[in-house]
mmCIF file of C-alpha atoms in Angstrom:
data_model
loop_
_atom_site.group_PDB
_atom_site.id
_atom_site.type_symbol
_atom_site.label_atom_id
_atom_site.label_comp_id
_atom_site.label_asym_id
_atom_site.label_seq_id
_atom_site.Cartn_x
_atom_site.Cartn_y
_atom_site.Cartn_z
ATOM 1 C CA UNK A 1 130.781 172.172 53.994
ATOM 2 C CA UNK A 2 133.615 174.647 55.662
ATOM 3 C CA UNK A 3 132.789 175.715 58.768
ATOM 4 C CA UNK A 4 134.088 179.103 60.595
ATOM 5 C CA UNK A 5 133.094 180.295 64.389
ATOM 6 C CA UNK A 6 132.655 184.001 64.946
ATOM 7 C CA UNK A 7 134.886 185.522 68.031
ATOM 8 C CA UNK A 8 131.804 186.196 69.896
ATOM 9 C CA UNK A 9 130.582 182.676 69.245
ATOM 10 C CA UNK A 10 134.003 181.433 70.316
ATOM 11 C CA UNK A 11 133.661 183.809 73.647
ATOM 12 C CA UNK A 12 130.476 182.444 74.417
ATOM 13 C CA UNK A 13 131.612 178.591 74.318
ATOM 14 C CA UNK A 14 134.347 179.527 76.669
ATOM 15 C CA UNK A 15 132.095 181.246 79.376
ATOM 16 C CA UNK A 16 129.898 178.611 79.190
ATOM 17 C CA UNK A 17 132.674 175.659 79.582
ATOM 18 C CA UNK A 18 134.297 178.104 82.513
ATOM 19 C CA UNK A 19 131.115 178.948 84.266
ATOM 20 C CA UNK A 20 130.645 174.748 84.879
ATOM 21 C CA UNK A 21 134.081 174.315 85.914
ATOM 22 C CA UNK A 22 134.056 177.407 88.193
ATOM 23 C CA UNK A 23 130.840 175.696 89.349
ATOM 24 C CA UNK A 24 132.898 172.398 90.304
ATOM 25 C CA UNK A 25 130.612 170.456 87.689
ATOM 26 C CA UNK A 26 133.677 169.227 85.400
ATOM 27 C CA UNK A 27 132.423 166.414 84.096
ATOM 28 C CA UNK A 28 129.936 168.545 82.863
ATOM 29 C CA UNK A 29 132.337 171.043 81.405
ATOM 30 C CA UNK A 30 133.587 168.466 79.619
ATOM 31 C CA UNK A 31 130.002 166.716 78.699
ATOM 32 C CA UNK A 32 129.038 170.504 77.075
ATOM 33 C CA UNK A 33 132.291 170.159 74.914
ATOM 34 C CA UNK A 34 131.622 167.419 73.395
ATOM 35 C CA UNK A 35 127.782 168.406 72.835
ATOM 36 C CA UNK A 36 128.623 171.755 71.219
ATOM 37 C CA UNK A 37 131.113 169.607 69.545
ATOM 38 C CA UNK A 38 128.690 166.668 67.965
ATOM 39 C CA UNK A 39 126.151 169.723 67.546
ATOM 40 C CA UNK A 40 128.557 171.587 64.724
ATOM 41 C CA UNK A 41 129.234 168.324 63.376
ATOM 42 C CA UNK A 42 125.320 167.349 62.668
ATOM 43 C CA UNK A 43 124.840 171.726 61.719
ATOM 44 C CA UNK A 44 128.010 170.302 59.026
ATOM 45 C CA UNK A 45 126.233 166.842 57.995
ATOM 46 C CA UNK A 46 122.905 168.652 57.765
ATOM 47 C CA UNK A 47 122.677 171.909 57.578
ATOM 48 C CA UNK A 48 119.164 172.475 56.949
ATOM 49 C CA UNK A 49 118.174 170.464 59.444
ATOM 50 C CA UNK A 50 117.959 173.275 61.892
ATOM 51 C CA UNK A 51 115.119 175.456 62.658
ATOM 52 C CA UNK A 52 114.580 178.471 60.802
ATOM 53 C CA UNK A 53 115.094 181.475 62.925
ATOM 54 C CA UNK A 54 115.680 184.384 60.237
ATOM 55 C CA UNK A 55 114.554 183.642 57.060
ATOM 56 C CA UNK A 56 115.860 185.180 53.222
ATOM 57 C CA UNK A 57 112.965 187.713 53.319
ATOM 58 C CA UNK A 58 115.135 189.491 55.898
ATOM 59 C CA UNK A 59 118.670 188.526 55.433
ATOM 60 C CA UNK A 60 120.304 187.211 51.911
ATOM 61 C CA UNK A 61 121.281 183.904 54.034
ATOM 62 C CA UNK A 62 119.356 181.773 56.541
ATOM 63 C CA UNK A 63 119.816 181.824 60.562
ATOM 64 C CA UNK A 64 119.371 178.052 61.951
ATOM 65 C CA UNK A 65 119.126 177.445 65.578
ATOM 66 C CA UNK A 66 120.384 173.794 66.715
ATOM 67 C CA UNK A 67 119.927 172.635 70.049
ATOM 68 C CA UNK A 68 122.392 170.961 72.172
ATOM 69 C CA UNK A 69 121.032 167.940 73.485
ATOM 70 C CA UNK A 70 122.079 167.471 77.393
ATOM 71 C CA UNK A 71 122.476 171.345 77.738
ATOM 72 C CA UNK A 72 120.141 174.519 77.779
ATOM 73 C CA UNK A 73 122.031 176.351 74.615
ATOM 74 C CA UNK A 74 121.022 177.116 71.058
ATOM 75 C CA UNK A 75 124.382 177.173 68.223
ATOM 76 C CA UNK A 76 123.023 180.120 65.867
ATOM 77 C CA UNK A 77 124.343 179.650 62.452
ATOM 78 C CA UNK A 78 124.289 181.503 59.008
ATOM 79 C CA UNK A 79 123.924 179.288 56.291
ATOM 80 C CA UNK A 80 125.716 180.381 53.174
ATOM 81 C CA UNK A 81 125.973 178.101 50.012
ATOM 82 C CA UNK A 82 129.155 176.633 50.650
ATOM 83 C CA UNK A 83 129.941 177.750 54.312
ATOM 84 C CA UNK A 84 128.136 177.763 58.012
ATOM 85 C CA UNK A 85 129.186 180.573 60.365
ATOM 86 C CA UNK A 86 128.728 180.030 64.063
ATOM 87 C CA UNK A 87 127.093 182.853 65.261
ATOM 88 C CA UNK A 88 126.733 182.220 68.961
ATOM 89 C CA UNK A 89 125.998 179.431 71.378
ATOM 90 C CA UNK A 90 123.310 180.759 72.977
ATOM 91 C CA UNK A 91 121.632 179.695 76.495
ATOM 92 C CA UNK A 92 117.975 179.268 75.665
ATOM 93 C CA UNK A 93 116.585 180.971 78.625
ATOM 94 C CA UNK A 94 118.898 184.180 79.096
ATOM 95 C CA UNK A 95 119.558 187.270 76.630
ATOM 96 C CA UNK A 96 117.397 186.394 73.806
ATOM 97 C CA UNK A 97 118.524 187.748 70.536
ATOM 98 C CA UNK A 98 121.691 189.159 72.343
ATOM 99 C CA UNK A 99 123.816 187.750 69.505
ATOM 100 C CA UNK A 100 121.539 189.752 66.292
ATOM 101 C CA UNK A 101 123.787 192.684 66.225
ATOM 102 C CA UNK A 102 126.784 189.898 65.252
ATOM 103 C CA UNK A 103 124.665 189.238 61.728
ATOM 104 C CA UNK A 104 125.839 192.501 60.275
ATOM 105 C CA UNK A 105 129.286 191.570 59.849
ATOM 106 C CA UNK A 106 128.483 188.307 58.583
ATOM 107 C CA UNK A 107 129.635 187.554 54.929
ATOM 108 C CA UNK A 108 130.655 184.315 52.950
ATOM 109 C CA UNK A 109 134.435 184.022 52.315
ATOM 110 C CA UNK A 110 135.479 183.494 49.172
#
């Protein structure tokens, strides 16, 4: 299944690495990396394995949340057919549903 990451999905991976190294914690840093890492591969593997945040009844695709498992973010991703699209990596506690205004640019590529 291809896989592409939105720039606002890719933004919020990089404040999220930065804000644990600016913290000192980079171990950590690196720990989230490979946890948003292993999450997009298992979203690839599986992709309805995530829960169902928006369902067809409101979009033509489905929104799946999967959650990291050391780390208090969400990866949002529209599942297409033949594609995933990374929609955001999301903490779980902060800005809920910041990353909804991203799902009307979101179309399969051909």
């Amino acid at each position: 299944m291809r896989l592409r990451v939105v720039q606002g999905a890719r933004r919020d991976f990089i404040e999220a690495v930065r804000w644990y190294r600016s913290s000192g914690a980079t171990n950590q840093a690196r720990e989230l990396v490979e946890d948003y890492n292993g999450t997009i591969q298992y979203a690839r593997q599986f992709p309805n394995a995530g829960s169902l945040v928006v369902s067809r009844r409101e979009r033509p695709f489905l929104i799946r949340k999967y959650l990291l498992h050391s780390f208090p973010y969400k990866l949002i991703v529209a599942c297409f057919e033949h594609e995933l699209v990374v929609l955001a990596l999301a903490h779980q506690k902060r800005k809920p549903d910041y990353w909804m205004p991203r799902l009307v640019k979101v179309k399969p590529e051909r």
